[in-house]
XYZ file of C-alpha atoms in Angstrom:
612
model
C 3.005 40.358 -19.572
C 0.756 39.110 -16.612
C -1.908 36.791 -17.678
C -5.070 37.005 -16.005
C -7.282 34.993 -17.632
C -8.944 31.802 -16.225
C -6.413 28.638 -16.432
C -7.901 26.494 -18.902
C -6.566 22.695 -19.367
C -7.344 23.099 -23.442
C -4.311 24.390 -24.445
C -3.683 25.544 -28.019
C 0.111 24.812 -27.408
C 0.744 21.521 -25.682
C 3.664 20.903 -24.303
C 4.322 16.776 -23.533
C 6.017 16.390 -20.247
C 9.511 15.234 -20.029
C 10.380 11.618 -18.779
C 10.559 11.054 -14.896
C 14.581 10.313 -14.724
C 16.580 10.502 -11.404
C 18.658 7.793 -9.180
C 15.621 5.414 -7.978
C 12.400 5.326 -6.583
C 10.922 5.024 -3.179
C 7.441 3.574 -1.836
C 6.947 1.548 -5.078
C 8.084 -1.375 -3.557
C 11.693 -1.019 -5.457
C 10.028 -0.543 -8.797
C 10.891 1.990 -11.344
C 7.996 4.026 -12.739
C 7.801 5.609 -16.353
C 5.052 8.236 -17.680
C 4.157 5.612 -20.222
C 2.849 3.735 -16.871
C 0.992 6.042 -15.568
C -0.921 7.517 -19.134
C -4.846 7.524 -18.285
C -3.852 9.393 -14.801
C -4.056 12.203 -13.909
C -0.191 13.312 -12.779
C 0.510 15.471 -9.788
C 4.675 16.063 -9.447
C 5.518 17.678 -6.284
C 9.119 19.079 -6.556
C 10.319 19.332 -2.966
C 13.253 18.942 -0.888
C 13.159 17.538 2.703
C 14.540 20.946 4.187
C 12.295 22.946 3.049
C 9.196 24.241 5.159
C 7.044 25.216 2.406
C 7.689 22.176 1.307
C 6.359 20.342 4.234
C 3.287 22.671 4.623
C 2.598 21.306 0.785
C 2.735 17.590 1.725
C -0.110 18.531 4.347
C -2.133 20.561 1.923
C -1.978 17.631 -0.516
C -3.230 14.887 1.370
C -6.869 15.614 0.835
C -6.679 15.861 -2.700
C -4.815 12.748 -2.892
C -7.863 11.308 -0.763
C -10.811 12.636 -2.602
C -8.999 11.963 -6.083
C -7.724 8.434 -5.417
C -8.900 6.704 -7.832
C -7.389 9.128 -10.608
C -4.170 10.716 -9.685
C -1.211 9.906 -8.975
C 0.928 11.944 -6.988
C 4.679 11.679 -7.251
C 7.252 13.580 -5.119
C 10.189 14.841 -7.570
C 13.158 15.055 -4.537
C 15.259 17.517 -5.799
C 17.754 18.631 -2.847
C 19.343 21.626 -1.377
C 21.831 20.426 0.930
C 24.603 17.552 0.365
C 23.403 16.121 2.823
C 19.101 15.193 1.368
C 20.983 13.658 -1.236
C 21.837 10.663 0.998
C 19.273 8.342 0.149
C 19.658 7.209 3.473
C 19.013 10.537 4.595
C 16.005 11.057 2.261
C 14.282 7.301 3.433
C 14.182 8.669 7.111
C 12.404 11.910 5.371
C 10.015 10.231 3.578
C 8.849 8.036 6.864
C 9.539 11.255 8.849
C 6.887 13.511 7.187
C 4.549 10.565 6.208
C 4.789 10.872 2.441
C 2.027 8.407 1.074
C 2.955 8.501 -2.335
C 6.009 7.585 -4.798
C 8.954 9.856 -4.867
C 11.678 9.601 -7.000
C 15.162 10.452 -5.599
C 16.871 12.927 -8.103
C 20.079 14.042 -6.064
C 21.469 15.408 -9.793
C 18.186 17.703 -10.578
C 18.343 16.181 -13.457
C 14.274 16.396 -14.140
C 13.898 19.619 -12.003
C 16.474 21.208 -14.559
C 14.337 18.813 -17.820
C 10.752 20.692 -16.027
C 12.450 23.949 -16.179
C 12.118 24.514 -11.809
C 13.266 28.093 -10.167
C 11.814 27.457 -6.883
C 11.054 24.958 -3.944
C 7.801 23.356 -4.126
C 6.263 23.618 -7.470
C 3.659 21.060 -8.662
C 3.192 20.085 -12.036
C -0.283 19.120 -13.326
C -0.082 16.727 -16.598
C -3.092 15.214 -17.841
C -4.006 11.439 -18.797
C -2.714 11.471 -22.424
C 0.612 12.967 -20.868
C 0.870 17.233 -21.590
C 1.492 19.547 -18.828
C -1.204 21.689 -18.303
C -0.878 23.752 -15.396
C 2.187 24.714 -12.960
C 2.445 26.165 -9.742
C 5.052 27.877 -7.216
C 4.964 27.540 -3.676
C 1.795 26.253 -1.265
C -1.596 27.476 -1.245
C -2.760 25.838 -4.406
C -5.318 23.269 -3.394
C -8.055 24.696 -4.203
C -7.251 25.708 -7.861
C -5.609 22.091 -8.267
C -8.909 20.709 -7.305
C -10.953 22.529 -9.530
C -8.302 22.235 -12.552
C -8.607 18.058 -11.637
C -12.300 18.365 -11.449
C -11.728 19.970 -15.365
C -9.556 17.263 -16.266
C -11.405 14.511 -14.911
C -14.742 15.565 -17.168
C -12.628 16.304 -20.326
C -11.115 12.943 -20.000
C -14.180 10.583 -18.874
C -15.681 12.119 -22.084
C -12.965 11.099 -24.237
C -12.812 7.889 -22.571
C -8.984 8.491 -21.980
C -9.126 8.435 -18.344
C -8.296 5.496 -16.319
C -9.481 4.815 -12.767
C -7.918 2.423 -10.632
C -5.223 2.527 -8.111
C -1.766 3.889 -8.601
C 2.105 2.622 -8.344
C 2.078 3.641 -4.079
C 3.286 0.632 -2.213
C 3.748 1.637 1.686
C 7.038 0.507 3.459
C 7.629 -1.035 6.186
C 7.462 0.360 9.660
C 9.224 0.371 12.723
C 8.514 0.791 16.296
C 10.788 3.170 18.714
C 9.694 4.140 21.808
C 10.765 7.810 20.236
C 9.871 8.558 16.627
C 11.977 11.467 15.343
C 11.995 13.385 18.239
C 13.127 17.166 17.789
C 13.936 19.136 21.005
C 14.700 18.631 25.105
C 14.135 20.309 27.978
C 15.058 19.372 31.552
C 12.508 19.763 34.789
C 12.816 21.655 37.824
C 12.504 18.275 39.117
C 15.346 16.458 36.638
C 13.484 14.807 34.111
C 13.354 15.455 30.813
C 10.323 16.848 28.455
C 10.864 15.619 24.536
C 9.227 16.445 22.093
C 8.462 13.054 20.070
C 7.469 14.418 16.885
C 6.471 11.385 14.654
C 4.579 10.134 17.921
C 2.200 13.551 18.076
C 3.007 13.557 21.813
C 5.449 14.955 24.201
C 7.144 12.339 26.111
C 8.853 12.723 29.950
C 11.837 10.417 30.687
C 14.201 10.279 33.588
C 17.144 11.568 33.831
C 18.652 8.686 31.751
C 16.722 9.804 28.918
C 15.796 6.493 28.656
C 13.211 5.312 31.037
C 9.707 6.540 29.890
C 7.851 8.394 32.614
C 4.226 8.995 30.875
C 3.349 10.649 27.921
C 1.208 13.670 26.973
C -0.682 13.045 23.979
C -2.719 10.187 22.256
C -0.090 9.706 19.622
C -2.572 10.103 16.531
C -2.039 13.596 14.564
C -4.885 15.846 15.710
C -4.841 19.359 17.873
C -7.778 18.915 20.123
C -7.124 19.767 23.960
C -9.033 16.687 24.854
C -7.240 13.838 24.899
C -4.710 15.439 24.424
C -3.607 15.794 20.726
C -0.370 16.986 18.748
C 0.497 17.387 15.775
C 4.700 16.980 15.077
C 5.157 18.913 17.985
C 8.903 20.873 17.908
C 10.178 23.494 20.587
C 9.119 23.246 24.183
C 9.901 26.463 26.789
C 9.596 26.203 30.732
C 8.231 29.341 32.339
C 9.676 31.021 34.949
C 7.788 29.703 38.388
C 5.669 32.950 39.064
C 5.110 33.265 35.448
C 3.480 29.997 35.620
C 1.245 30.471 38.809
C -0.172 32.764 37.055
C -1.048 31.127 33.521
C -1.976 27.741 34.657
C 0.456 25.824 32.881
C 4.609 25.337 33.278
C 5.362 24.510 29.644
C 4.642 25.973 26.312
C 4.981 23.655 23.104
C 5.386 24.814 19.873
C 2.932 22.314 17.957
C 4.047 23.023 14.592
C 2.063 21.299 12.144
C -0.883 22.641 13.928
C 0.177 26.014 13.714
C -0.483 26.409 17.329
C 1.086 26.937 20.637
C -0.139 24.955 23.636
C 0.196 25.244 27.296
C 1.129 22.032 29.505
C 0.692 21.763 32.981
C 2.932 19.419 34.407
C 0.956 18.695 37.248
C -2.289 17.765 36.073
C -1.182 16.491 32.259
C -3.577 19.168 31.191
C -2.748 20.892 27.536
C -4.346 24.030 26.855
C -4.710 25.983 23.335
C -3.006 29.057 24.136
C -1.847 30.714 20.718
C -2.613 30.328 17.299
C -5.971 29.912 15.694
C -4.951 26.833 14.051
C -4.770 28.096 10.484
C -1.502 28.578 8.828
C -0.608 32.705 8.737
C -1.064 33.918 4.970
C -1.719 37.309 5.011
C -3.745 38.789 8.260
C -2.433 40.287 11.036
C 0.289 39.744 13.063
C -0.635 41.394 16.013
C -3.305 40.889 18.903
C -5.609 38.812 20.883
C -3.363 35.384 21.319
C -5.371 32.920 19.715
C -7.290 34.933 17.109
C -3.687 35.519 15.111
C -2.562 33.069 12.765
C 1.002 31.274 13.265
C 3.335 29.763 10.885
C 4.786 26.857 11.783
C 6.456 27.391 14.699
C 9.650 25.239 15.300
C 11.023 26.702 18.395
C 9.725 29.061 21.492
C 12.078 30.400 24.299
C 11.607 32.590 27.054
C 13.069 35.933 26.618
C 12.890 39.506 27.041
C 9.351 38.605 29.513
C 8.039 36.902 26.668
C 7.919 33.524 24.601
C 9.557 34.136 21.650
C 8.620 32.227 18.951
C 10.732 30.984 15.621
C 7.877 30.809 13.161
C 9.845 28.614 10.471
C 6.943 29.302 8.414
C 7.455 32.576 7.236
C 10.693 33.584 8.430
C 10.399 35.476 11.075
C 10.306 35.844 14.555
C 6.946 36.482 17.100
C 6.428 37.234 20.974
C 3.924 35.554 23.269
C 2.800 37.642 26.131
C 1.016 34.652 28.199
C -0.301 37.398 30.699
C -1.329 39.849 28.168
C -3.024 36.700 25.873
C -1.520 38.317 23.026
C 0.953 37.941 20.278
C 2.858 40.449 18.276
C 5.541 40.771 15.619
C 8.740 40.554 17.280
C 11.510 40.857 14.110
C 11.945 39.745 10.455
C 9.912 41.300 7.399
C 8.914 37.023 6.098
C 11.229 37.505 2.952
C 14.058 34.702 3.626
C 17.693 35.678 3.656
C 20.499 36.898 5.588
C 20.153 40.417 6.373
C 21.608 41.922 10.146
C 19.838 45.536 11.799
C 17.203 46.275 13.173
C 15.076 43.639 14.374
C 11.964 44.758 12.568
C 14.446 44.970 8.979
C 16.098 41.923 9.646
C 15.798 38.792 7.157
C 15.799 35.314 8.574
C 15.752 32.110 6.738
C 13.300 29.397 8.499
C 14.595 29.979 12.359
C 14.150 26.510 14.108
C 16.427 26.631 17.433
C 16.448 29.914 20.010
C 18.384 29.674 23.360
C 18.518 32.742 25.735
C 20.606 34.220 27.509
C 20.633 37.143 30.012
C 21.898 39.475 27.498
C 21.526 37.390 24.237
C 18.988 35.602 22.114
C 21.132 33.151 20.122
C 19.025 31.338 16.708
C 19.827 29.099 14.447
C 18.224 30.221 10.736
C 18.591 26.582 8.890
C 17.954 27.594 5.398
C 20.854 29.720 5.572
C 23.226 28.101 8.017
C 23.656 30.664 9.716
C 24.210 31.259 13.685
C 23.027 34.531 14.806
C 21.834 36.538 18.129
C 19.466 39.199 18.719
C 21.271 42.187 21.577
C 19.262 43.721 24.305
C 18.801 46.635 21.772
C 16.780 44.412 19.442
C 20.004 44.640 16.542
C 20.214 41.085 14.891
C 24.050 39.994 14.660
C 25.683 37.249 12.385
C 28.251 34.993 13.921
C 28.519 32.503 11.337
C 26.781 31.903 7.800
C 27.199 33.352 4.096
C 23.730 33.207 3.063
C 21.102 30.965 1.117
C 23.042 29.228 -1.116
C 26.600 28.535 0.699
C 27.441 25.822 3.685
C 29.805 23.169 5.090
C 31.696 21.725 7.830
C 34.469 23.879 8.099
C 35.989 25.016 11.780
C 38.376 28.346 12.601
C 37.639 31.861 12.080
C 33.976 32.188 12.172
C 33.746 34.191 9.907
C 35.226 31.282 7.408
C 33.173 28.580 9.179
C 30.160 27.043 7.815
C 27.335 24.902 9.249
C 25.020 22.873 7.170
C 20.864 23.516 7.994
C 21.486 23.637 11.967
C 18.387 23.230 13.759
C 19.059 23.548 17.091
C 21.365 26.267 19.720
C 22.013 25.178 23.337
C 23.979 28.096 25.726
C 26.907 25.883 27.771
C 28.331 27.145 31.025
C 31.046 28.661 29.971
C 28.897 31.197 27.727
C 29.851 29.454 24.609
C 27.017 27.626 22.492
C 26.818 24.010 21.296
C 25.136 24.147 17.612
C 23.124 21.137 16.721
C 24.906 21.561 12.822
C 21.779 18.785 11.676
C 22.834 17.729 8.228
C 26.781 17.612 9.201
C 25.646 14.903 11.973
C 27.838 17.208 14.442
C 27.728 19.173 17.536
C 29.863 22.326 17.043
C 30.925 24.875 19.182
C 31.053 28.923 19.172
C 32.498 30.899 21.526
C 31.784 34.355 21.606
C 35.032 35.487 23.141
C 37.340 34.543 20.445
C 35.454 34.163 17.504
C 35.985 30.535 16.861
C 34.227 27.381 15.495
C 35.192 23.888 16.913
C 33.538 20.249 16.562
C 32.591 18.862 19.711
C 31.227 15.770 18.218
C 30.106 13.973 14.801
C 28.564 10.704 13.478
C 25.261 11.574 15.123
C 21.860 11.020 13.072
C 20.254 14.333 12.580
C 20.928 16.377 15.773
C 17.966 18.658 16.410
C 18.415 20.317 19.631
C 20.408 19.565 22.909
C 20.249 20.187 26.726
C 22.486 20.498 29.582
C 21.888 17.763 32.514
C 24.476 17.606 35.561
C 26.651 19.445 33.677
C 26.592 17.223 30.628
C 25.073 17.579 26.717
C 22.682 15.342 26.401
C 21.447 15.628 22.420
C 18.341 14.902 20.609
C 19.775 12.379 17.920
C 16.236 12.976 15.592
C 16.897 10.547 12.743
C 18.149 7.789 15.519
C 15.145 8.184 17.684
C 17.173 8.711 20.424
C 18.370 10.725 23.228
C 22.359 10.642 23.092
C 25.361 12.052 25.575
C 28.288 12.163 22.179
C 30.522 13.978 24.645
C 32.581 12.261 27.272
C 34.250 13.899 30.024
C 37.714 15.175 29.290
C 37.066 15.171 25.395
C 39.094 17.391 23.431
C 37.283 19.736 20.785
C 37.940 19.064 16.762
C 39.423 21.523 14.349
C 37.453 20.233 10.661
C 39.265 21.875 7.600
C 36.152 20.967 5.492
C 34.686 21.342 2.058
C 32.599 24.776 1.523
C 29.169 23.143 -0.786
C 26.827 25.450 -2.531
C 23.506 24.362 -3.989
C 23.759 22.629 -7.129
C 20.758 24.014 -8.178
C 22.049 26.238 -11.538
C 21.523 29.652 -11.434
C 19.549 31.878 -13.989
C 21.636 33.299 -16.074
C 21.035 37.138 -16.567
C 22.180 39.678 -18.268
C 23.556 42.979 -16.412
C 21.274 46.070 -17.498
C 17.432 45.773 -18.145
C 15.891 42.547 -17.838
C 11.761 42.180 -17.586
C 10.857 39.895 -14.144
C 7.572 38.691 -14.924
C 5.174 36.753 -12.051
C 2.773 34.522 -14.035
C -0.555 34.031 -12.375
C -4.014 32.846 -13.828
C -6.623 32.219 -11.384
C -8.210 29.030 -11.071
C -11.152 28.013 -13.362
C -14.241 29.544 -11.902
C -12.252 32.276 -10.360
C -11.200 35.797 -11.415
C -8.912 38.089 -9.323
C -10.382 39.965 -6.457
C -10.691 43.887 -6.648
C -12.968 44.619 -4.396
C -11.046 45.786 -1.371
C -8.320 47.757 -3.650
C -5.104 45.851 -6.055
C -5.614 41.931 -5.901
C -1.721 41.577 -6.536
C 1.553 41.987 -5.009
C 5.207 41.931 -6.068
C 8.096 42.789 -3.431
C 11.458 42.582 -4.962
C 14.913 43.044 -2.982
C 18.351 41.602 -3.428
C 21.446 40.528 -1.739
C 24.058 42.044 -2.650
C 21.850 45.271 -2.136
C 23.274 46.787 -5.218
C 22.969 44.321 -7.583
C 19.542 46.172 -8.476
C 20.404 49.688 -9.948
C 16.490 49.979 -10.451
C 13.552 47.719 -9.537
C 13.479 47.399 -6.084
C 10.970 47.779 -3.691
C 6.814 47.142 -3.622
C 4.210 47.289 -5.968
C 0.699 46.189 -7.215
C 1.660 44.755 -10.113
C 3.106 41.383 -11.210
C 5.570 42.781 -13.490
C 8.434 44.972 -13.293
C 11.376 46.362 -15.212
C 14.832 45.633 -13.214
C 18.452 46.981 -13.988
C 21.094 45.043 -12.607
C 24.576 46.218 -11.834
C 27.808 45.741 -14.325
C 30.604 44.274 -12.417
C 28.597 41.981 -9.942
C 29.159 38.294 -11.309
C 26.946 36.590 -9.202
C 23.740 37.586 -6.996
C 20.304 36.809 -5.260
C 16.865 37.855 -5.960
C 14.390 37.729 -3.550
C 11.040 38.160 -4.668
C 7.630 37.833 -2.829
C 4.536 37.635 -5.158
C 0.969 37.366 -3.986
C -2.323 37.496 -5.780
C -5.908 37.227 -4.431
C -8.832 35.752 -6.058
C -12.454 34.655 -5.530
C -15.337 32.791 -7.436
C -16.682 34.704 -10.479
C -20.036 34.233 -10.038
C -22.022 37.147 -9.046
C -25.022 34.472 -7.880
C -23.085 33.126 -5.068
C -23.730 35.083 -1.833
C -20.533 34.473 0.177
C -17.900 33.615 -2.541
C -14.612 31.251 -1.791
C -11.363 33.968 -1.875
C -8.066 32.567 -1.877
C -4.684 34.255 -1.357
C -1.490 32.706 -3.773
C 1.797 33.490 -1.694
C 5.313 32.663 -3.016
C 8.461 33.773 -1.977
C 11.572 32.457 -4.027
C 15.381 32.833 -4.002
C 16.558 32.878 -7.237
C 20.363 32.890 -7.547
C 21.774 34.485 -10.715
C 24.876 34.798 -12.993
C 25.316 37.796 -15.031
C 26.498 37.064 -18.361
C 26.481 39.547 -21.837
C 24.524 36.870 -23.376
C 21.786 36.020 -20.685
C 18.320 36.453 -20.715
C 17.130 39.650 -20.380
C 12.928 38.258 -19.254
C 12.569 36.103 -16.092
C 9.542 34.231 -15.762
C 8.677 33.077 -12.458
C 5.361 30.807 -12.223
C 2.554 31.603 -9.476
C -0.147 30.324 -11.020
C -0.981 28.778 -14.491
C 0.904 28.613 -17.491
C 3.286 30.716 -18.949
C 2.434 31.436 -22.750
């Protein structure tokens, strides 16, 4: 059933939390750290993977309550990965610096204590309390404010029993060094040659010459911020170059997908001047999607290209794809429906899986969906194609047939001269090839550090090496392409194992103490389910207002997705308080099945609370 009561951390069945167990530890200054260590904290484990952009947005919503609770919990990030290639712990150092994680995380390539804390989804945070029990658990991002005021519980339970400890954690910061580029992610090239970069991990965007080298000036202060003054980034991504009468007419040449910020931002090239031109800086939740430019929210937008007369823009955030009419000021919906997965049609019924590179063309808008490795275009007709990519769960390096090739989380799509396009295949380390004509996949280049986008300069590819911090040309003159006969990976991350027939899916949310859900404007909840195959679910599909809901799945499918988006809105239950705080809890999870006789026949899936 769906529990609606208030989340309270006095639990009549506590339930101790498992041991922290996984391959090593980073920013502990090479020390291991045990539970036992850390009893009289207060315990925040942040289950993430590096790939993931809800799992990035949660790193950002965490750093305050890291600040304000310093002195009593300890936040630890649980790296449980995706893709073969996080579980280099190479790969998952750069990370770490990357997204300027300021507290342990322990590397756990095996999922050995996501599987021992019972995880279905990427993030969820674990709450335990100083004398060691889990007491509250949460999916997805969004959950700051009911972790603060379940702390705030915590904290005054414990100070009264005298078990809580204040004092500083296990945290020891790393080293850093100094590149003149700091995980840059994409490249354009000038009407006058040089070339725009966005330096990500610098906040700025950076102009070099043609060399890619020599540092022209920079645009930006370098410290994280999103005023206009100055002016300040935030990890910017994407960068697009208006067409010249386009630009006359704006005010600025460039537009910069600042994703962090949730913004887009105009750059004039002439005067260095950076101009707010989408976004209202808030991370899109709920509202509309449709309107005055910078009075709609944005979701982390990775890349922006100009097509069809507009910017289009690959909101990562919520899977999905928006236009930017910089004459009109405005912003609209341009495909996707923001549930993740690979689904072709009509633009508007289309599923996309955290889109981070567009290129256009004349008659095409090539992407590059990462979460599902997938390379696919968008016709004049507004019909979203699949060239390569099996879906959320499946990649590899693999060449041929395309419709046997696999990429691994590509981030970025560059159109070559020839009408072919070079893939920036990121967590391969490769440059791969498509061409349209006959269907096939090639490698153009490997050994390069986290490719995240590319650009053509006198006739060469000249590639953003991100996890080098670097500009690099990997293909000579003359080179002949690769055929790889690789491995095909899927996630190690086990799948639930259901069984065909009725099974109850169940969405678990408690509001936060102080806060009951919100009625007022009509149902406070929200449960969208679909699945891929489409007929795994003989019943159950579809939208309602309620958290639970009675699914029949197919005999004779073995193995399966559900997608299922969940949302619940609540605000302060106090009728004395004249404007009350509301918050809206959005998750949307993948959750891969196996149908077996003997599986379960309820599925729990956490939003909120604890599951009873």
């Amino acid at each position: 059933m769906l529990t609606v009561s208030v989340t309270s951390v006095k639990r009549s069945a506590r339930v101790r939390a498992p041991e922290l167990v996984g391959r090593g530890w980073l920013n502990t200054g090479d020390k291991d750290v045990h539970l036992k260590d850390l009893r009289g904290k207060i315990v925040l484990l942040d289950f993430w993977t590096f790939c993931c952009i809800n799992c990035l947005h949660v790193l950002d919503e965490l750093r305050p309550l890291e600040e304000e609770f310093a002195d009593v919990l300890v936040t630890i990030g649980v790296h449980s990965p995706k893709f073969v290639h996080e579980a280099d712990p190479d790969a998952l150092a750069a990370a770490v610096d990357r997204y300027e994680v300021h507290h342990p995380v322990l590397d756990d390539p095996e999922l050995t204590t996501w599987q021992n804390y019972a995880v279905k989804a990427w993030p969820t945070l674990v709450l335990i309390d100083p004398e060691g029990y889990v007491v509250h658990v949460a999916a997805g991002e969004g959950h700051a404010e009911a972790l603060s005021r379940v702390i705030r519980e915590l904290v005054k339970e414990h100070d009264a029993k005298g078990t809580l400890h204040r004092g500083d954690g296990p945290y020891t910061p790393p080293e850093k060094q100094h590149t003149e580029l700091r995980f840059p992610s994409k490249v354009v090239v000038t009407p006058q040659g040089t070339l725009l970069v966005a330096d990500a991990a610098n906040h700025s965007i950076a102009e070099l010459e043609a060399d890619g080298e020599t540092l022209i000036r920079r645009f930006g202060t370098g410290q994280r911020g999103r005023s206009d003054a100055g002016p300040e980034f935030s990890e910017p991504s994407g960068i697009a170059l208006l067409p010249s009468e386009i630009a006359e007419q704006t005010g600025y040449h460039a537009v910069v997908a600042d994703t962090v910020n949730h913004l887009l931002r105009g750059l004039n090239l002439d005067t260095g001047e950076v101009t707010t031109v989408a976004g209202t800086g808030e991370q899109w939740r709920n509202g509309p999607t449709e309107g005055p430019a910078t009075e709609i929210d944005l979701s982390s937008p990775w890349d922006v290209a100009w097509w069809d007369g507009k910017v289009i823009i690959a909101m990562a955030g919520n899977h999905t794809l928006s236009a930017f009419d910089p004459i009109a000021h405005t912003v609209s919906r341009y495909a996707g429906t923001t549930v993740e997965g690979l689904n072709d049609g009509p633009a508007s019924e289309a599923f996309f899986a955290q889109t981070s590179g567009l290129a256009a063309t004349e008659d095409r808008l090539w992407l590059v969906d990462s979460e599902t490795s997938a390379l696919r275009w968008i016709d004049t007709d507004h019909v979203v194609h699949t060239a390569i990519g099996k879906g959320l769960f499946d990649f590899g390096h693999r060449d041929g047939d395309a419709d046997q090739a696999l990429l691994q989380h590509p981030l970025g799509v560059t159109v070559l001269g020839d009408g072919s396009v070079a893939i920036a295949d990121t967590y391969n380390g490769a440059i791969r090839r498509y061409d349209p004509e006959t269907g096939q996949v090639s490698t153009l280049a490997d050994g390069i550090r986290e490719p995240s986008g590319a650009a053509i300069v006198d006739g060469k590819l000249v590639v953003v090496a991100s996890a080098a911090h670097r500009l690099e040309w990997p293909i000579s003159p003359g080179d002949n392409e690769q055929l790889v006969a690789g491995k095909a990976h899927q996630v190690k991350r086990p799948p639930t194992i259901l069984a065909p027939g009725e099974v109850e899916l169940i969405v678990v949310f408690q509001p936060p103490p102080g806060q009951k859900l919100d009625e007022r404007y009509g149902p406070s909840t929200r449960l969208e389910i679909t699945s891929s195959p489409p007929e795994l679910l003989v019943e159950g599909a579809g939208t309602t207002t309620t958290l639970s809901r009675r699914l029949v799945l197919a005999k004779g499918i073995d193995m399966g997705v559900l997608h299922v988006v969940a949302q619940a809105a609540s605000c302060d239950d106090d009728p004395s308080i004249e404007h009350p705080a509301c918050r809206l809890t959005r998750q949307d999870w993948g959750v891969p099945i196996r149908m077996d006789e003997g599986g379960l026949r309820r599925l729990p899936l956490m939003l909120g609370g604890m599951d009873d």
